[in-house]
Each structure stands twice: as structure tokens, then as C-alpha cells.
PDB file of C-alpha atoms in Angstrom:
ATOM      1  CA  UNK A   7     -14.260 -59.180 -37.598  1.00 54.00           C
ATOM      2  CA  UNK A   8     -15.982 -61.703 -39.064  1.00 57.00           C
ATOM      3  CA  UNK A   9     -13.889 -65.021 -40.769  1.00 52.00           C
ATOM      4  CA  UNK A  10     -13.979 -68.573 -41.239  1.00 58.00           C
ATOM      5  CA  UNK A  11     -10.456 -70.080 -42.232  1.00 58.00           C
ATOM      6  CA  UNK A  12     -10.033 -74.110 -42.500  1.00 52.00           C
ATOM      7  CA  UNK A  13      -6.839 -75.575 -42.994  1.00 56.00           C
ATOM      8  CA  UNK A  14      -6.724 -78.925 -45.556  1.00 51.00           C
ATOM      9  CA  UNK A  15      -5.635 -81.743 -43.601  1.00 43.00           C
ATOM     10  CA  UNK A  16      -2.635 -83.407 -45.386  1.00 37.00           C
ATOM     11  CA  UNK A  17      -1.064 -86.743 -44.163  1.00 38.00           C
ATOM     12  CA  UNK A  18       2.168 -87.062 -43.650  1.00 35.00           C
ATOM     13  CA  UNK A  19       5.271 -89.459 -44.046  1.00 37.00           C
ATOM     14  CA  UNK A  20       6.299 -91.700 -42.113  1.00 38.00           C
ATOM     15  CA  UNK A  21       9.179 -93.830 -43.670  1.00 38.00           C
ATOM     16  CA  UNK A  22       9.816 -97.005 -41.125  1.00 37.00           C
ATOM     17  CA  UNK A  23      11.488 -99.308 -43.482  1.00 39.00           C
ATOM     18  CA  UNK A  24       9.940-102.360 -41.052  1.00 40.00           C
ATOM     19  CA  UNK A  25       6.682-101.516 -41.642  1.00 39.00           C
ATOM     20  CA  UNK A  26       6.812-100.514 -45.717  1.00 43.00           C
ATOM     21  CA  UNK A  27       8.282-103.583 -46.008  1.00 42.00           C
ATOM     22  CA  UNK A  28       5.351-105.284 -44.104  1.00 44.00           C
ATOM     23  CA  UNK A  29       3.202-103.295 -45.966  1.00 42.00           C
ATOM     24  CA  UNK A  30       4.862-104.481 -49.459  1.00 43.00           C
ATOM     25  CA  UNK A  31       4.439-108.356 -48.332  1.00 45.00           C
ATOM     26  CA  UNK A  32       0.493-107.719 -47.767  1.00 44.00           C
ATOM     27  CA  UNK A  33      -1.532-108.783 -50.306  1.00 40.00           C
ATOM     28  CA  UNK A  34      -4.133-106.332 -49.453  1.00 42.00           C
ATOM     29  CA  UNK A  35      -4.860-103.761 -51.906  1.00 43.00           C
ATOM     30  CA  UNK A  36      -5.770-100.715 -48.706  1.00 44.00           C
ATOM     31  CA  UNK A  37      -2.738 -98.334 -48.349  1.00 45.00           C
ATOM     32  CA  UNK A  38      -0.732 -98.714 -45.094  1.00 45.00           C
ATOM     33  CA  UNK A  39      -1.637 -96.135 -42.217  1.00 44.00           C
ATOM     34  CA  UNK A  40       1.246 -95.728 -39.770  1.00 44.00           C
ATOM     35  CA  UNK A  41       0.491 -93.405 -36.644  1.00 41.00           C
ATOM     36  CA  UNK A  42       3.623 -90.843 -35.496  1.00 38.00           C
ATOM     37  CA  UNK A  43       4.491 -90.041 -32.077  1.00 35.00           C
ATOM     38  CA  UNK A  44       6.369 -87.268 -33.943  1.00 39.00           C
ATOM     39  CA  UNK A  45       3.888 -85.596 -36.127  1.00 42.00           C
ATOM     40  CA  UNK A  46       0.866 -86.981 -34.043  1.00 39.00           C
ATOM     41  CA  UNK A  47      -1.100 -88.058 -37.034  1.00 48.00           C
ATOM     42  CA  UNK A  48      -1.656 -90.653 -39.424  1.00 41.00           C
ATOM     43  CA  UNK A  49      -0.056 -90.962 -42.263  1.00 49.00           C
ATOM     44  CA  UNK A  50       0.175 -92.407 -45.684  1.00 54.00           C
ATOM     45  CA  UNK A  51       2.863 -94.266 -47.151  1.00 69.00           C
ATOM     46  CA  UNK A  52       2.165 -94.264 -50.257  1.00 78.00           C
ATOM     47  CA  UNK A  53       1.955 -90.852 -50.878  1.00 90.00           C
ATOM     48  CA  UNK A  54       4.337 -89.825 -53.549  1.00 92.00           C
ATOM     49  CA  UNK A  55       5.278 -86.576 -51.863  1.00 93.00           C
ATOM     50  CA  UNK A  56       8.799 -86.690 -49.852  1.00 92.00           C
ATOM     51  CA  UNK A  57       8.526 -86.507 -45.905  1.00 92.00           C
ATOM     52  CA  UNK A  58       9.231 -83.022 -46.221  1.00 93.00           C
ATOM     53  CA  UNK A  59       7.336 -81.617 -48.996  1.00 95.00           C
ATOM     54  CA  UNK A  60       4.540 -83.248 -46.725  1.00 94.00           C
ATOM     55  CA  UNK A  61       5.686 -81.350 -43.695  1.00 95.00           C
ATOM     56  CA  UNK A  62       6.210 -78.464 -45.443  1.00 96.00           C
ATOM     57  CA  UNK A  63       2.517 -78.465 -47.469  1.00 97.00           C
ATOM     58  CA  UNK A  64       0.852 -78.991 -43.738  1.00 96.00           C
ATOM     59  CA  UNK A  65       3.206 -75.766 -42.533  1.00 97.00           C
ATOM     60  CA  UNK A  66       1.670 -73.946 -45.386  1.00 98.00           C
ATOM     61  CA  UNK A  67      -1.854 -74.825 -44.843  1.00 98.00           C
ATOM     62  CA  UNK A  68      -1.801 -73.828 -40.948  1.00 97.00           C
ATOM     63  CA  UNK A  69       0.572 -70.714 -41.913  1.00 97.00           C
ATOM     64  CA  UNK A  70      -1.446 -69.521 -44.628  1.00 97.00           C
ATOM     65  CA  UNK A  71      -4.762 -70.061 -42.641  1.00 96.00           C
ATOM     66  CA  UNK A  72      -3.292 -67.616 -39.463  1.00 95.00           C
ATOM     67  CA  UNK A  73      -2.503 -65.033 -41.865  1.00 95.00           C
ATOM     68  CA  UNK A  74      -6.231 -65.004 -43.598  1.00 95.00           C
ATOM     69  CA  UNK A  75      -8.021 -65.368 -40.296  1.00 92.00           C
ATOM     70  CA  UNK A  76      -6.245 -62.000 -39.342  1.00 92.00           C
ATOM     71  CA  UNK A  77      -7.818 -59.997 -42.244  1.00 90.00           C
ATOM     72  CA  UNK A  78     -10.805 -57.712 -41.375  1.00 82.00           C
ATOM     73  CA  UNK A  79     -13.515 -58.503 -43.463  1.00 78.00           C
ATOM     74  CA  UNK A  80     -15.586 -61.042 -44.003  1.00 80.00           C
ATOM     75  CA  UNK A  81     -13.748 -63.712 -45.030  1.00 87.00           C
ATOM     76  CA  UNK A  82     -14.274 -67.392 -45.580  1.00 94.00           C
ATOM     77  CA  UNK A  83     -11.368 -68.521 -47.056  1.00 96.00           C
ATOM     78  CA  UNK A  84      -9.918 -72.013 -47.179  1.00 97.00           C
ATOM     79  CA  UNK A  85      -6.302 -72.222 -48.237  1.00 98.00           C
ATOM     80  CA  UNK A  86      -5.168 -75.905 -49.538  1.00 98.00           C
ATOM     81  CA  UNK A  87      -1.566 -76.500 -50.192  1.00 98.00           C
ATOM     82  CA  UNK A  88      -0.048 -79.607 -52.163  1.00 97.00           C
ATOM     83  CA  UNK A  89       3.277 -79.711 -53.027  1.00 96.00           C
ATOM     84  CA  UNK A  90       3.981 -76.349 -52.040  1.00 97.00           C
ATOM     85  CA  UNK A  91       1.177 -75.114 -54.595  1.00 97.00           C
ATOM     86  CA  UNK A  92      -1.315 -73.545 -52.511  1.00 98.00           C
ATOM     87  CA  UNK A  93      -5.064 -73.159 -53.996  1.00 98.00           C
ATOM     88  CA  UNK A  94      -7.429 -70.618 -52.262  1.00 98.00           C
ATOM     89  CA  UNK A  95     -11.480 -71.297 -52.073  1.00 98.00           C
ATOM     90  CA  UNK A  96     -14.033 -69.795 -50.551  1.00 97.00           C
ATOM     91  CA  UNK A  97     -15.850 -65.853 -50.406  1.00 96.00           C
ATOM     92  CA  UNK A  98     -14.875 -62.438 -49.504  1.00 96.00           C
ATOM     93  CA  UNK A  99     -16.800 -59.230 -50.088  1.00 94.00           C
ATOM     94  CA  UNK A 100     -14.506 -57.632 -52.533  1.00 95.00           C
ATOM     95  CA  UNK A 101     -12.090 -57.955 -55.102  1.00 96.00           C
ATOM     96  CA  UNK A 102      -9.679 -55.981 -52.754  1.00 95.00           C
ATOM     97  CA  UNK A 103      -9.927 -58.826 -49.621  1.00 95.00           C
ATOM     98  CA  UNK A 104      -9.266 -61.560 -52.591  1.00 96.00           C
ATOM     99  CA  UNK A 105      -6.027 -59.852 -53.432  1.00 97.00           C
ATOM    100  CA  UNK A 106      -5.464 -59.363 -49.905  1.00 96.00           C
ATOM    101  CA  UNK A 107      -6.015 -62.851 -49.073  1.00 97.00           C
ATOM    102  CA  UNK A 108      -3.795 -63.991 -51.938  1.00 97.00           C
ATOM    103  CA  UNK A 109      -1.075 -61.655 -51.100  1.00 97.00           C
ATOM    104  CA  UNK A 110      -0.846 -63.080 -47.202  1.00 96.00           C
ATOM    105  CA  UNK A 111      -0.661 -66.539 -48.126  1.00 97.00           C
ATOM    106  CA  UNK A 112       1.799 -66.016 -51.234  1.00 97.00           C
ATOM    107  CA  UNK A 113       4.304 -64.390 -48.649  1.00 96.00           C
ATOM    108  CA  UNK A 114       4.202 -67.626 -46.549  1.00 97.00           C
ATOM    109  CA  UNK A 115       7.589 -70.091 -46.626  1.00 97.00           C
ATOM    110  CA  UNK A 116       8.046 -72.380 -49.131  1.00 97.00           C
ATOM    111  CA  UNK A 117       4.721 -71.091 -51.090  1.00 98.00           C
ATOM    112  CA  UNK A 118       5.928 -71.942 -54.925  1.00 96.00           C
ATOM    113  CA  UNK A 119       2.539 -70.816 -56.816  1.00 96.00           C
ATOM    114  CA  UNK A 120      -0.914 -70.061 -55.584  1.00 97.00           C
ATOM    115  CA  UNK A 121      -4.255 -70.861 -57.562  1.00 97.00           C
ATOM    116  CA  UNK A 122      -6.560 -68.318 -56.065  1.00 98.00           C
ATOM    117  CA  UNK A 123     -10.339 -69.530 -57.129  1.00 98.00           C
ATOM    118  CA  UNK A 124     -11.817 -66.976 -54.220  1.00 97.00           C
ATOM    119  CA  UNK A 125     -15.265 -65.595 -55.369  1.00 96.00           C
ATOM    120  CA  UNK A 126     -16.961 -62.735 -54.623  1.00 96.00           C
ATOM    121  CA  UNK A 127     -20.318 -63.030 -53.068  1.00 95.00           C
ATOM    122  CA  UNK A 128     -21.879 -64.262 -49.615  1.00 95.00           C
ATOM    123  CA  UNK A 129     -20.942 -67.242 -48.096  1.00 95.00           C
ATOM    124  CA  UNK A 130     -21.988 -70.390 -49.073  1.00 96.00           C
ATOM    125  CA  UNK A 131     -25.032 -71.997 -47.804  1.00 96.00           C
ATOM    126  CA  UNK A 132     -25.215 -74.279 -45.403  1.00 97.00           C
ATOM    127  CA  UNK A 133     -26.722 -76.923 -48.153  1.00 97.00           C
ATOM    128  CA  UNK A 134     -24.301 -76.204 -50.268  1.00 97.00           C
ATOM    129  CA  UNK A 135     -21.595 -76.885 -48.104  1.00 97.00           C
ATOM    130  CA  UNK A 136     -23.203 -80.297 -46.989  1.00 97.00           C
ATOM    131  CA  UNK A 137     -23.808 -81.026 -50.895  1.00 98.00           C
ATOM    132  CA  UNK A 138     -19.726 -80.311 -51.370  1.00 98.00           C
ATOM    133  CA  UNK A 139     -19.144 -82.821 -48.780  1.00 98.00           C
ATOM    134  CA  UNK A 140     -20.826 -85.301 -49.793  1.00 98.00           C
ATOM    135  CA  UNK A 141     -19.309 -84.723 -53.535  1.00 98.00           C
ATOM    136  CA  UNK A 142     -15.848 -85.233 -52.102  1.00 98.00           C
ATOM    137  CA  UNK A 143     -16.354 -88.247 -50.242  1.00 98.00           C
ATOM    138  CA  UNK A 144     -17.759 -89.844 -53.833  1.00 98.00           C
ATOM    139  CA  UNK A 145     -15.196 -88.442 -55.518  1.00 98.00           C
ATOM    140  CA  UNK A 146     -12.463 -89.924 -53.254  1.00 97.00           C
ATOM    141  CA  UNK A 147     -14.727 -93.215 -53.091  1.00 97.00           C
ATOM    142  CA  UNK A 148     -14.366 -93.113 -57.127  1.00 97.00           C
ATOM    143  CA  UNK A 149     -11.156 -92.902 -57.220  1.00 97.00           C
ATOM    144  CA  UNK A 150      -9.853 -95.203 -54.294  1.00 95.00           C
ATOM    145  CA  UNK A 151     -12.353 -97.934 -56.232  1.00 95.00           C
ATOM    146  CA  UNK A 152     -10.715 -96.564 -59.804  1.00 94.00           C
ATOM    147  CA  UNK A 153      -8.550 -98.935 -62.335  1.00 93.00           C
ATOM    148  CA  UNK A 154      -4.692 -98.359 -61.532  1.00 94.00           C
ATOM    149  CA  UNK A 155      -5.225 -95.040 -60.297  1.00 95.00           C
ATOM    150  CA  UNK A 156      -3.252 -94.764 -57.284  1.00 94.00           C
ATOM    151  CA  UNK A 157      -6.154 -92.692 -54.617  1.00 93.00           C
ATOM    152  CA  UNK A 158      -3.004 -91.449 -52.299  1.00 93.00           C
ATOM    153  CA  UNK A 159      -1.398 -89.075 -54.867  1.00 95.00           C
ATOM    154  CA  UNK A 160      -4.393 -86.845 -55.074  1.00 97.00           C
ATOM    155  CA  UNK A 161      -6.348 -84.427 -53.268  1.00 97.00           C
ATOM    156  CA  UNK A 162      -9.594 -83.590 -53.782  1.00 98.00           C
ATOM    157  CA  UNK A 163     -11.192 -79.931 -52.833  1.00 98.00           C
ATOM    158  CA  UNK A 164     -15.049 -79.175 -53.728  1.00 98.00           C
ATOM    159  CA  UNK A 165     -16.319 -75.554 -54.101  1.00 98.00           C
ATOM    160  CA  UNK A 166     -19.907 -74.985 -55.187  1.00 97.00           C
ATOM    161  CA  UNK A 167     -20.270 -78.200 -57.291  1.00 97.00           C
ATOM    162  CA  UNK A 168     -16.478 -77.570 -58.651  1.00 98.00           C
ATOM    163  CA  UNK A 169     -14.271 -80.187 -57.953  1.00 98.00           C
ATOM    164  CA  UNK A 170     -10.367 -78.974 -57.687  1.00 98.00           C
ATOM    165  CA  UNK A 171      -7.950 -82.149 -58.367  1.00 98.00           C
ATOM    166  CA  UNK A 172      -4.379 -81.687 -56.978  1.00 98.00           C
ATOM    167  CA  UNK A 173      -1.942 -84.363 -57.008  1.00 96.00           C
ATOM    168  CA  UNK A 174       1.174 -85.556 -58.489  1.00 95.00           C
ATOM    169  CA  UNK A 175       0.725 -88.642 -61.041  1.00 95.00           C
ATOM    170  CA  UNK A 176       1.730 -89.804 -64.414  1.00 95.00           C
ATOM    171  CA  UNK A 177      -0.326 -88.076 -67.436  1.00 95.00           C
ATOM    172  CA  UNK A 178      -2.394 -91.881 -67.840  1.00 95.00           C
ATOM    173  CA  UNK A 179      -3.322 -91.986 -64.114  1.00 96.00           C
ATOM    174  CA  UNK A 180      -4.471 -88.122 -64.057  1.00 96.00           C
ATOM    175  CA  UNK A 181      -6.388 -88.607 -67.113  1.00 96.00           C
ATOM    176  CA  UNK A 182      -8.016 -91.900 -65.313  1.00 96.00           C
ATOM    177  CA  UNK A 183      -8.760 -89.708 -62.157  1.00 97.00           C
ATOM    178  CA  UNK A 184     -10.063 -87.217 -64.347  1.00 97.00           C
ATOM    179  CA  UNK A 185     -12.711 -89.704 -65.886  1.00 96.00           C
ATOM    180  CA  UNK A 186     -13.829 -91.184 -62.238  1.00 97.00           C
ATOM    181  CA  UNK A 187     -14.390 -87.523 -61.684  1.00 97.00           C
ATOM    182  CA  UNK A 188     -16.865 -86.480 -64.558  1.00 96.00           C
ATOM    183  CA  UNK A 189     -18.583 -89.748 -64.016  1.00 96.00           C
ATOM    184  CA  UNK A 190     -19.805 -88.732 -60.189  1.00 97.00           C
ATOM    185  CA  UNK A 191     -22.941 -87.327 -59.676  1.00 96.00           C
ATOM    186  CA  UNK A 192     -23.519 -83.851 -59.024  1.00 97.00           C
ATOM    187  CA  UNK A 193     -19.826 -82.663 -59.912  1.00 97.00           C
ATOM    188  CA  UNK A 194     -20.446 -79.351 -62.195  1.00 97.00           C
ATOM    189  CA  UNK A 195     -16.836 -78.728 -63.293  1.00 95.00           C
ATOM    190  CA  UNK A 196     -13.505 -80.114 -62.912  1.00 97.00           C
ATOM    191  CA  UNK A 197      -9.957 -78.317 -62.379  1.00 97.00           C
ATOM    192  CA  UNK A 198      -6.978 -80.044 -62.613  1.00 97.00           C
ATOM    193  CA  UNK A 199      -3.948 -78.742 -60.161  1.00 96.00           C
ATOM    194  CA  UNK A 200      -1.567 -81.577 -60.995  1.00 96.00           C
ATOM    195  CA  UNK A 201       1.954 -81.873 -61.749  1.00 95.00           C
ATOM    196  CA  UNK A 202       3.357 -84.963 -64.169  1.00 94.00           C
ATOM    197  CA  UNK A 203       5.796 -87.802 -63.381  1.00 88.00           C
ATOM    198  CA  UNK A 204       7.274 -89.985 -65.334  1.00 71.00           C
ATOM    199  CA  UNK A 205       6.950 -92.516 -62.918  1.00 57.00           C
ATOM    200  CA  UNK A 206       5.133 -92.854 -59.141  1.00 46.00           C
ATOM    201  CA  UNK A 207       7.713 -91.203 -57.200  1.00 47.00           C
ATOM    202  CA  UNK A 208       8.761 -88.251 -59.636  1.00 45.00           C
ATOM    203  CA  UNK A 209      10.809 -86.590 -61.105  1.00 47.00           C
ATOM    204  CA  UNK A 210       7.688 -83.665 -61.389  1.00 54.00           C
ATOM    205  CA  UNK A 211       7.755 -82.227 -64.935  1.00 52.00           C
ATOM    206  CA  UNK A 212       5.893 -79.091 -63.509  1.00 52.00           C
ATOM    207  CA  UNK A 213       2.459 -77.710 -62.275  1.00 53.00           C
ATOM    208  CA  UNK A 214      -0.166 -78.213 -64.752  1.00 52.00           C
ATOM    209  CA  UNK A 215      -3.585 -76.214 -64.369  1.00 54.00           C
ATOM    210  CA  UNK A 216      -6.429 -77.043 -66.918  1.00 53.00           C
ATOM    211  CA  UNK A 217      -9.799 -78.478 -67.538  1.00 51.00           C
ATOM    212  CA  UNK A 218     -11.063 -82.008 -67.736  1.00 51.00           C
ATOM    213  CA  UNK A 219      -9.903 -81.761 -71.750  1.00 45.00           C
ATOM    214  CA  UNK A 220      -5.835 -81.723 -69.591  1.00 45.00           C
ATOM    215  CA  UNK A 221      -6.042 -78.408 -72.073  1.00 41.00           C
ATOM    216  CA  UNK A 222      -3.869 -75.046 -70.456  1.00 42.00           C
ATOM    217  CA  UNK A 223      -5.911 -72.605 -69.348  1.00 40.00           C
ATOM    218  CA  UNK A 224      -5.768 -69.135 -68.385  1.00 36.00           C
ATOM    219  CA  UNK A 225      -6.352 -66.971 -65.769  1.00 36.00           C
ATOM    220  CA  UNK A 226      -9.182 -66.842 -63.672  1.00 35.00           C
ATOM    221  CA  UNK A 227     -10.680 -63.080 -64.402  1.00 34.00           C
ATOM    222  CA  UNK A 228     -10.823 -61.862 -60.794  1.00 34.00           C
ATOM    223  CA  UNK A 229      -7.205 -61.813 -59.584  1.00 34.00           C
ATOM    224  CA  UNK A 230      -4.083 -62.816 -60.730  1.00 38.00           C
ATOM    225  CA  UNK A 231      -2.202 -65.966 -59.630  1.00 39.00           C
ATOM    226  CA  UNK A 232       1.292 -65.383 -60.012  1.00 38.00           C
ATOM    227  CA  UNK A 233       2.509 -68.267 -62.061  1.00 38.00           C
ATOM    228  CA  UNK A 234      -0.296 -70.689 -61.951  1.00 41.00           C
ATOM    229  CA  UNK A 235      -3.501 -70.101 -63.164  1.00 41.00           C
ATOM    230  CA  UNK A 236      -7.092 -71.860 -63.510  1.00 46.00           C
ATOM    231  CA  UNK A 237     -10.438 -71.526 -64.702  1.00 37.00           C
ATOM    232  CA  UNK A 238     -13.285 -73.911 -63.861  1.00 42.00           C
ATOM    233  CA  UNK A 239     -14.784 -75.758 -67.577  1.00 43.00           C
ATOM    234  CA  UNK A 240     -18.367 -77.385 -67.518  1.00 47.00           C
ATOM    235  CA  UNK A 241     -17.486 -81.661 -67.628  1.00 51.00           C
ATOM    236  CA  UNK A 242     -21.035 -82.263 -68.933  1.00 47.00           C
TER     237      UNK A 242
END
């Protein structure tokens, strides 16, 4: 059996009134990083998640990942949750090990859609993978350096030049995000995975899926995705 699973890091919440308060007195623009005992990470406060949507999207990831690397197959699969919507990247061999892979992680607690953007094909190269890298970190460099667009409410996954953008934001920051985005070099496409708030801390008005236009779109041919849908759209 060959695989290659990776769990999406996700930061977590740590809500010590001291040190938000701290935090809100510093004139510095860099988000606060508090470190947990509990969760043994570091973690964002201004992430406009709750503590346990957090909890519960890092549950997903590591649950989700288990139940792909157990597949036969090869499979290299990376499953990235955010706000209990759960996107799915990578290669299998066959259209059957995409469903299969999108079945496991839908049965996983908590899952409330999943995107599943899975190709068919070999794995990518090893220069591709390094070129995806480095797109991300520009990507989240563009958009921690963006005007009011606040860098901790999104997350950023790159596939093969495709840059997925999940987060939860008012329609004027997405569409800001968006922008920074198609101005980076080397980014092919753009997908927007983001749900709408009226203000930083919710309420969400729902998941929307669609292209750098913020137009719906549907399904992605191979596969179904049971509720949410995307397709990738050229940005150039």
C-alpha cells in the first residue's frame, strides 16, 4: 500500500482575557500568538472561528487523514478542514479511490460539507510541489501585507498552481483577499471556499464556493460533493 496523507495544520484558540486585552492595548499591527499547555500549540487570537469550531476543524483534519491513509491504493490525498468544511487535494489512480476517499472523510464527526478537488493522475512532482509552496507562502505574505484584510480568517491551500481560499470574512474583505490573490505570481486559478459575515466574528450567512468573479459554481465533473461544490476558473 502505497499513500501519502498530510493533515492542514490549523491554530487554535486560546481565549485568556489577560492577554487579549494586552494584545488590544498594543499598538502593533502582528496578531497575538499565545502558546497552550492544553492544546500544545500556538494559536491565534484573532481567528474568527470559536475555540471549538477550531478544535473541532483540527479533529477533522487528523480524523479524516487516518481514514485516507488506510485506503489501498495509491493515494496522495490531503484533506483540509475549515469550519467543519473539509476540502480534499491531491491524486489517486481512479475515479473509484476519489469516491472512496470522499466517502471516508464525509463519514467523519462534525464533517458539514466536503469540496473534493482530488484528480486523477500520478502524483505530483517534486517541482511542483516546491513551486506550490512557495505560491502559498506569497499568497499568505500578500495577504498579511493586504489593505484591511484581516490574514487570520483565511486559509490558503495550493494544488498545481490552483490556489483554494477558505475562510470566514465579510463579502468586502473576501473580495480584497481575492484581488491580493490574482495579483501573485505564478497563481493559475483561484477557488473561493468562504463563508460571509456580516461582521468579524459572524453570524456565517453560509458556505460560498466560486471563482475569483465571487460567481456560484458548479460541480467539479469527477465526483460529487454533497452540498458544496467547486470548479477551478483561470484569474488571468
Amino acid at each position: 500500500m502505497n499513500y501519502r496523507a498530510f493533515p492542514r495544520s490549523v491554530s487554535w484558540l486560546c481565549t485568556v482575557t489577560a492577554i487579549a486585552a494586552a494584545c488590544a492595548a498594543c499598538g502593533g499591527c502582528v496578531p497575538l500568538v499565545v502558546g497552550s499547555a492544553a492544546v500544545g500549540a500556538g494559536v491565534v487570537v484573532t481567528d474568527p472561528r470559536s475555540a471549538d469550531t477550531q478544535v473541532d476543524d483540527r479533529a477533522i483534519e487528523l480524523r479524516g487523514t487516518s481514514r485516507v491513509r488506510d485506503m489501498n491504493g495509491t493515494i496522495n490525498v490531503t484533506v483540509t478542514s475549515y469550519n467543519r468544511q473539509v476540502l480534499l487535494t491531491g491524486t489517486v489512480d481512479n475515479a473509484a479511490d476519489r469516491q472512496r476517499a470522499e466517502d471516508a472523510v464525509r463519514k467523519v464527526d462534525k464533517v458539514r460539507s466536503v469540496v473534493n478537488a482530488i484528480h486523477i493522475g500520478p502524483p505530483l512532482s517534486f517541482k511542483q510541489r516546491s513551486n506550490d509552496t512557495g505560491i502559498t507562502a506569497l499568497v499568505r505574505n500578500a495577504l498579511l501585507n493586504g489593505k484591511k484584510i484581516p490574514s487570520a480568517a483565511f486559509k490558503v491551500v495550493t494544488e498545481a498552481n490552483t490556489v483554494y481560499l477558505m475562510g470566514l470574512a465579510t463579502q468586502d474583505q473576501i473580495e480584497r483577499a481575492t484581488q491580493e490573490i490574482r495579483n501573485v505570481s505564478g497563481v493559475d486559478k483561484v477557488v473561493r471556499l468562504t463563508e460571509v459575515t456580516f461582521n468579524h466574528r459572524g453570524p456565517a450567512r453560509g458556505a460560498s464556493v466560486s471563482d475569483d468573479r465571487g460567481t456560484p459554481l458548479p460541480p467539479i465533473n469527477q465526483g460529487s460533493t454533497g452540498g458544496s461544490s467547486a470548479e477551478t476558473s483561470p484569474v488571468r
